[in-house]
mmCIF file of C-alpha atoms in Angstrom:
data_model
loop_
_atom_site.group_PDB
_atom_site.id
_atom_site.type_symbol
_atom_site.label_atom_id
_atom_site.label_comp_id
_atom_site.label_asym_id
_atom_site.label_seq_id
_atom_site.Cartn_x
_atom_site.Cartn_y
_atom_site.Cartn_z
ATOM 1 C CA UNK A 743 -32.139 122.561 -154.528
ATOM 2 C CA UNK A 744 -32.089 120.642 -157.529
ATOM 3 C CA UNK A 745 -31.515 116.982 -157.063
ATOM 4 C CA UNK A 746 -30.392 114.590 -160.334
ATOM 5 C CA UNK A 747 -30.803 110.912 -159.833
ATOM 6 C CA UNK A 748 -29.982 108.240 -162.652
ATOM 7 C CA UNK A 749 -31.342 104.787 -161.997
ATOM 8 C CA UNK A 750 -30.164 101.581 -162.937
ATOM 9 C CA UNK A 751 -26.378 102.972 -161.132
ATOM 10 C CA UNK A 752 -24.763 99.840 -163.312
ATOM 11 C CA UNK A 753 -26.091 97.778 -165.923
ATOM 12 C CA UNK A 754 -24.656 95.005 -168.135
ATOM 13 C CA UNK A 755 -26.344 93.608 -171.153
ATOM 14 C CA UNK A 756 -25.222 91.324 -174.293
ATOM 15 C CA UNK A 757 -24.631 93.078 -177.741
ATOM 16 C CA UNK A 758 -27.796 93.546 -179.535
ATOM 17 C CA UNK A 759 -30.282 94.288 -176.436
ATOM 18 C CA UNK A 760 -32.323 97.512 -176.633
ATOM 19 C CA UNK A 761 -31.767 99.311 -173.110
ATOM 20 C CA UNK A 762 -33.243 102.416 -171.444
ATOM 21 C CA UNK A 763 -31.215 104.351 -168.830
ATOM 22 C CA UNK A 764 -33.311 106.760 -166.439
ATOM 23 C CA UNK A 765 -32.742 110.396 -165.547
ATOM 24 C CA UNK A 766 -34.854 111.986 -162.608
ATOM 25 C CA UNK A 767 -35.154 115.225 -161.343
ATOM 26 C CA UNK A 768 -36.855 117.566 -158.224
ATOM 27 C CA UNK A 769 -37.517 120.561 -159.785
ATOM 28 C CA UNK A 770 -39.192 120.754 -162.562
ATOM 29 C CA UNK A 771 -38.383 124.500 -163.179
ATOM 30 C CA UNK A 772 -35.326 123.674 -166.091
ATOM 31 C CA UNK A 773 -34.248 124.731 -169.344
ATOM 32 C CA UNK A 774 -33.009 121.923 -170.730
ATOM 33 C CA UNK A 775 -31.514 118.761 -170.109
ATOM 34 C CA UNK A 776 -28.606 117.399 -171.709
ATOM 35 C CA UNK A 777 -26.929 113.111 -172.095
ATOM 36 C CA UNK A 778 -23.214 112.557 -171.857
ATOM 37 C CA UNK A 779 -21.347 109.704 -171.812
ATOM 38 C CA UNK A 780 -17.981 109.026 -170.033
ATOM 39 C CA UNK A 781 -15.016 107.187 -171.138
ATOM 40 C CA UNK A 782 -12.550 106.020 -168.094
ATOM 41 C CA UNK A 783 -10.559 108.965 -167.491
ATOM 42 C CA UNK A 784 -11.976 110.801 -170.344
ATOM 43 C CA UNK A 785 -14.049 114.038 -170.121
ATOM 44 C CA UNK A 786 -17.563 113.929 -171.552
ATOM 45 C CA UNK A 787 -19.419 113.885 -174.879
ATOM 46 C CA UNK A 788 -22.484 115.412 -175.321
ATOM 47 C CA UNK A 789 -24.781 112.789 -176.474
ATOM 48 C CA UNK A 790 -27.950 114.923 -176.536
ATOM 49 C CA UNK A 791 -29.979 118.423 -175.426
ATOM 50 C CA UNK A 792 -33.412 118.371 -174.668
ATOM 51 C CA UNK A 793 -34.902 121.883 -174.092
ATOM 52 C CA UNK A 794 -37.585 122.426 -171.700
ATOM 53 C CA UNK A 795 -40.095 122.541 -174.498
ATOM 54 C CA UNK A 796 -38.695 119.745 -175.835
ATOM 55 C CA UNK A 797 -40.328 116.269 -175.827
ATOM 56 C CA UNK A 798 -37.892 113.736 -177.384
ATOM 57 C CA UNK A 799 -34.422 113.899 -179.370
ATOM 58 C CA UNK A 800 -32.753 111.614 -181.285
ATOM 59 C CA UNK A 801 -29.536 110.270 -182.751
ATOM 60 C CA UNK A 802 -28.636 107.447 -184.046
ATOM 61 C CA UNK A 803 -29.534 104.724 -182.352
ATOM 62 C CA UNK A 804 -29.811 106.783 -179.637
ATOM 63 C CA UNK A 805 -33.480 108.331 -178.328
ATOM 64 C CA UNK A 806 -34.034 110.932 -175.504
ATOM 65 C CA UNK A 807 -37.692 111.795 -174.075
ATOM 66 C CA UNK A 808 -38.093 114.816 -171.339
ATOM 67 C CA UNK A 809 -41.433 114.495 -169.501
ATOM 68 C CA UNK A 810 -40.834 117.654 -167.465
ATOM 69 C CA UNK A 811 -43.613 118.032 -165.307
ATOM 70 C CA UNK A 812 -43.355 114.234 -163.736
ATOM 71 C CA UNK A 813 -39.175 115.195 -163.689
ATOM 72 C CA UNK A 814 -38.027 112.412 -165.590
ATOM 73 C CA UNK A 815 -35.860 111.733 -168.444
ATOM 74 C CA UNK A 816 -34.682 108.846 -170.639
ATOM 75 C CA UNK A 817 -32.430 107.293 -172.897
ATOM 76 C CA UNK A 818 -32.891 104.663 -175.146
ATOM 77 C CA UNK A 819 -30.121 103.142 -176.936
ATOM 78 C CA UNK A 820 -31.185 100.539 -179.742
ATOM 79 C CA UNK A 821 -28.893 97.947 -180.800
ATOM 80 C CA UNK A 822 -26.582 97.936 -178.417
ATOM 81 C CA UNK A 823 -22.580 97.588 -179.315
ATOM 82 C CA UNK A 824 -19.520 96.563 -177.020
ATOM 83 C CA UNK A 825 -18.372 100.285 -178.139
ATOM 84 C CA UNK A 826 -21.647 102.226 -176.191
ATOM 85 C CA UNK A 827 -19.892 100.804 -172.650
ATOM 86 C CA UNK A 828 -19.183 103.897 -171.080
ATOM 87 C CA UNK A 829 -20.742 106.231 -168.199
ATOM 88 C CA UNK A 830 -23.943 107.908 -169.265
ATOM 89 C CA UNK A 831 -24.702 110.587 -167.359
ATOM 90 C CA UNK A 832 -27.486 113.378 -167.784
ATOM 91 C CA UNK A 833 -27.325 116.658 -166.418
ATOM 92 C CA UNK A 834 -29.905 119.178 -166.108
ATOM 93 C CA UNK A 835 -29.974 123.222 -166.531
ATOM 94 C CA UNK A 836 -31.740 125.617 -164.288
ATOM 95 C CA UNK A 837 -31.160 128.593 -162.485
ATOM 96 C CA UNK A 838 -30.626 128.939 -158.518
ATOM 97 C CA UNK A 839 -30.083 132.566 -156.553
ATOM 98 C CA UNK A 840 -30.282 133.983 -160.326
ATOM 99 C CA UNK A 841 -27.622 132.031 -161.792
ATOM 100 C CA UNK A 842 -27.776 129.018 -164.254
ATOM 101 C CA UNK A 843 -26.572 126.336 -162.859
ATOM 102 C CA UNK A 844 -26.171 122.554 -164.340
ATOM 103 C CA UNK A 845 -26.716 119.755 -162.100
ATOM 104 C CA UNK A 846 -25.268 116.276 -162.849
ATOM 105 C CA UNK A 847 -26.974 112.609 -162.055
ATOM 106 C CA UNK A 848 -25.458 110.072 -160.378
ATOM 107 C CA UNK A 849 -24.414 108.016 -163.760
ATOM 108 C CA UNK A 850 -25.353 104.927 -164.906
ATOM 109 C CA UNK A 851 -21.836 102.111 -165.971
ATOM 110 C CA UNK A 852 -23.088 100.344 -168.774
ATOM 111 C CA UNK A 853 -21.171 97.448 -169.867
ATOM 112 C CA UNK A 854 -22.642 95.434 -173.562
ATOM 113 C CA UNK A 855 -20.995 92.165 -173.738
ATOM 114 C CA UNK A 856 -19.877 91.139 -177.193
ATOM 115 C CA UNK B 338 -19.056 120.623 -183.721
ATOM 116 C CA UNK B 339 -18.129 123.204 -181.255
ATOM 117 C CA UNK B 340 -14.769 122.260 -179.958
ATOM 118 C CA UNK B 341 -13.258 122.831 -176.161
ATOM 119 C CA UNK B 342 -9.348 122.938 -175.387
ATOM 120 C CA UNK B 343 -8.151 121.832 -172.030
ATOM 121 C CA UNK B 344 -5.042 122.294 -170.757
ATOM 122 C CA UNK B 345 -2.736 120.663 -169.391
ATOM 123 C CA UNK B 346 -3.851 117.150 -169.716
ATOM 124 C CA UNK B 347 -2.332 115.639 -166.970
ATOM 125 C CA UNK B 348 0.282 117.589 -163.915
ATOM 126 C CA UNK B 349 1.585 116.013 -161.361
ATOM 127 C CA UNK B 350 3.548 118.390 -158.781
ATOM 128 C CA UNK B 351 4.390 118.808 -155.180
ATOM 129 C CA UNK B 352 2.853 119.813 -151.901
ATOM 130 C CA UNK B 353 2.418 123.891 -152.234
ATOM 131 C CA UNK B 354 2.591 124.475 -155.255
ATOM 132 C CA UNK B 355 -0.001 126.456 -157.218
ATOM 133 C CA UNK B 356 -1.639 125.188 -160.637
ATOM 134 C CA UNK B 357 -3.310 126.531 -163.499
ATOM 135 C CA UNK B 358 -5.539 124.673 -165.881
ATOM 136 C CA UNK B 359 -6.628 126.528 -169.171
ATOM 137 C CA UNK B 360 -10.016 126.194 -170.950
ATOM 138 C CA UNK B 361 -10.350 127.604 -174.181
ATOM 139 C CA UNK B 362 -13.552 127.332 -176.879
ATOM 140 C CA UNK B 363 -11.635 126.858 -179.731
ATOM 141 C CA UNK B 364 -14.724 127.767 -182.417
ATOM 142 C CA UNK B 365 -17.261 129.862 -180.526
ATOM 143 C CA UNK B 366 -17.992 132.465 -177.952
ATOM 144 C CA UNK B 367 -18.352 131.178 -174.337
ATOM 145 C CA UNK B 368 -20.334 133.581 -172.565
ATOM 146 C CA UNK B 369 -20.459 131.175 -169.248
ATOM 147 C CA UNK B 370 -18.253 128.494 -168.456
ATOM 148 C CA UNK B 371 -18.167 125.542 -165.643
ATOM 149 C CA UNK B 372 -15.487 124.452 -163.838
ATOM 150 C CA UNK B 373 -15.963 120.513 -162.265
ATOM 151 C CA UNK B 374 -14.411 118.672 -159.927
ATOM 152 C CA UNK B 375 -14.662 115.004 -160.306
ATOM 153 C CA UNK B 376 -13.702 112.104 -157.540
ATOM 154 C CA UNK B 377 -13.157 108.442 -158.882
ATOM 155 C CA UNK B 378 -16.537 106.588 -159.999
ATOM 156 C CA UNK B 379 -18.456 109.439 -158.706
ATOM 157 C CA UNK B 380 -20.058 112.049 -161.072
ATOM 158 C CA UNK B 381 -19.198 115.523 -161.231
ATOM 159 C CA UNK B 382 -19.391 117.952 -158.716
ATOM 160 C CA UNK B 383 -20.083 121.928 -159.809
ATOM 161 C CA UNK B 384 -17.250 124.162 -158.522
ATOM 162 C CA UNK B 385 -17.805 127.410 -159.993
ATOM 163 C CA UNK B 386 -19.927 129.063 -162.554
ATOM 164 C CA UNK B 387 -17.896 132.117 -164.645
ATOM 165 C CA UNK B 388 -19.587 134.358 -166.622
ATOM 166 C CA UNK B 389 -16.883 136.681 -169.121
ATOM 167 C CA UNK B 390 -15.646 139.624 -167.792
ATOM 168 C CA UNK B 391 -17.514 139.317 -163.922
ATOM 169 C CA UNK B 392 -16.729 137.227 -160.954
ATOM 170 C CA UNK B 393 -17.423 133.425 -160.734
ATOM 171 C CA UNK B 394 -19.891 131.921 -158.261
ATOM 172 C CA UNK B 395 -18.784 129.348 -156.544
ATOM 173 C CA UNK B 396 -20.439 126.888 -154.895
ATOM 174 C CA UNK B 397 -21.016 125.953 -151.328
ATOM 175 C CA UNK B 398 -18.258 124.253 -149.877
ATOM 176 C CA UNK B 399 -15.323 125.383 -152.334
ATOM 177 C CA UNK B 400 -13.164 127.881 -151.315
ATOM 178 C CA UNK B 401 -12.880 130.725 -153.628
ATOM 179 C CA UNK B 402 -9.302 131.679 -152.235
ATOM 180 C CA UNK B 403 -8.596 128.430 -152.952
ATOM 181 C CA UNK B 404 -9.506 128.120 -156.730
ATOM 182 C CA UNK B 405 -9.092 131.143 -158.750
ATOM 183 C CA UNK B 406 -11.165 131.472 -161.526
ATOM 184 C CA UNK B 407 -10.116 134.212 -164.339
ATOM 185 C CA UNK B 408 -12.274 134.818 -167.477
ATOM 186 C CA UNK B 409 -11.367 137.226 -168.647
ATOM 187 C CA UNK B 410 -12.137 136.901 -172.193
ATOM 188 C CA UNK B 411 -15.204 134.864 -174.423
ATOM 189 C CA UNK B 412 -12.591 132.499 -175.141
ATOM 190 C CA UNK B 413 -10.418 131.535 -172.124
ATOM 191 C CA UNK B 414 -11.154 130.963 -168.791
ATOM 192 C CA UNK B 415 -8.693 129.303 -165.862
ATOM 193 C CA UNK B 416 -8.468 127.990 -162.963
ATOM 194 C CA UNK B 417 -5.604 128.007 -160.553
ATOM 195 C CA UNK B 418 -5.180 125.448 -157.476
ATOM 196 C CA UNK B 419 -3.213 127.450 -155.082
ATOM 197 C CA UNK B 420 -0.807 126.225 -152.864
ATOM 198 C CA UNK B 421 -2.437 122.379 -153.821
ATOM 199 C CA UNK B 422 -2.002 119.744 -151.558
ATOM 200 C CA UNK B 423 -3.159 115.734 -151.675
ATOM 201 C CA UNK B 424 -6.337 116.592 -151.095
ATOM 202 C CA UNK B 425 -6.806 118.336 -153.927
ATOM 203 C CA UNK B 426 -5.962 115.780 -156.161
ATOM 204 C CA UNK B 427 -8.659 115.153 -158.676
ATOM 205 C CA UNK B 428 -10.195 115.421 -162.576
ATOM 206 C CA UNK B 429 -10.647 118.755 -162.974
ATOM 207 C CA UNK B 430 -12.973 119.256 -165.969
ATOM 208 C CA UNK B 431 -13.957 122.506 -167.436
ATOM 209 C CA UNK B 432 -17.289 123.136 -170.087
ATOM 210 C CA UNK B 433 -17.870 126.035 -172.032
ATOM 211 C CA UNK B 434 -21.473 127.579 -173.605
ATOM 212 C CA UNK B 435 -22.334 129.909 -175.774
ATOM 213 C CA UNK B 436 -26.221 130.751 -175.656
ATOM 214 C CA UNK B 437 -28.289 129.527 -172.978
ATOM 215 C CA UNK B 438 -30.123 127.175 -175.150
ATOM 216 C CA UNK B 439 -26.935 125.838 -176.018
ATOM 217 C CA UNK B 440 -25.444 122.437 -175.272
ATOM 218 C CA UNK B 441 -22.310 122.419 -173.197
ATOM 219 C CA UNK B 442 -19.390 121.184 -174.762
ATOM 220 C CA UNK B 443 -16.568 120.406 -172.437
ATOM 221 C CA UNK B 444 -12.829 119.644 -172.296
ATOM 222 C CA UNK B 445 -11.185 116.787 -171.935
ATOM 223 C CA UNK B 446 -10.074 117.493 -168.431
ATOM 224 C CA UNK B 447 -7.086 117.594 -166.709
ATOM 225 C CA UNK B 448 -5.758 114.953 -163.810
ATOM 226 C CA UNK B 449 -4.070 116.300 -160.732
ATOM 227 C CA UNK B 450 -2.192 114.791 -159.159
ATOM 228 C CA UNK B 451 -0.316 116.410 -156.182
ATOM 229 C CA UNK B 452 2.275 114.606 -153.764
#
């Protein structure tokens, strides 16, 4: 069973800092992995995909790497603004009993002080 | 960018009754959609996985009698609450793909709130 764990849980940094959230995973058997983030109340927006034979994305300011085979993930966000606090949570695609199935990480609250 | 229509936003209703939350993809074909469950400051929990035109899997722990999941078309999918009670008061969020090597794009959610 597919287990999804996103360390730092919180994290709060000034405006400006360049911060890098973590994504792990147990299986290393995926086809892709994907980084939301989470306004209060909000649903999600898809920040990212990473595909399985993927090794890095990027957007902006923001930066994903997928280093499948030692199940780990991350995000790097450059520059940070008061406007990136949110929930950033990355989720993972596989399949289980034949079916696809997405499994979510804990989240990591990030809070960027002005 | 692929959009994804949830509806109703927010419902708030009493003990017994049954609800039913839309989820439409508004510019593509969804050939699977998610249904999620989400508690406050936790992430989200996988209810059910429906694939168009066949029966959703659910997973372990949620009571398929319980939530209904229709989709019946590459479009629309729902989910119906029956006979909710406090318990089932949550953020119901829904996510729709097209191709498997396809990001998910997902609603906005919907809050339930049941008393």
């Amino acid at each position: 069973k597919q287990e999804v764990t996103q360390i730092p849980a919180a994290l709060s940094v000034p405006e400006g800092e360049n911060l890098v959230l973590n994504c792990s995973f147990t299986d290393s058997a995926i086809y892709n992995l994907q980084w939301f983030r989470q306004d209060p109340g909000k649903g999600l927006t898809s920040l990212l995909l990473i595909q399985s034979s993927q090794r890095e994305q990027t957007s902006g300011r923001l930066n994903a790497s997928l280093d499948k085979s030692s199940g780990r993930s991350t995000l790097y966000i450059a520059a940070s603004q008061p406007g990136d606090s949110a929930t950033y949570l990355c989720a993972v695609r596989g399949s289980e009993g034949g079916y696809q199935k997405v499994t979510f990480g804990t989240g990591t609250k990030l809070q960027v002080i002005p | 960018g692929a959009v994804v229509s949830q509806h109703p936003s927010w419902v708030i209703c009493k003990s017994g009754t049954s609800v039913k939350i839309e989820c439409r993809s508004l510019d593509f074909q969804a050939t699977t959609m998610f249904w999620y469950r989400q508690f406050p400051k936790q992430s989200l929990m996988l209810m059910a996985t429906s694939n168009e035109g066949s029966k959703a899997t659910y997973e372990q722990g949620v009571e398929k009698d319980k939530f209904l999941i229709n989709h019946a078309s590459l479009t629309l999918s729902t989910l119906t609450v029956t006979s909710a009670h406090p318990e089932d008061s949550s953020f119901y969020i829904c996510s729709a793909m097209g191709q498997s090597n396809q990001p998910q794009h997902f609603g906005d959610g919907t809050r339930l709130s049941i008393l």
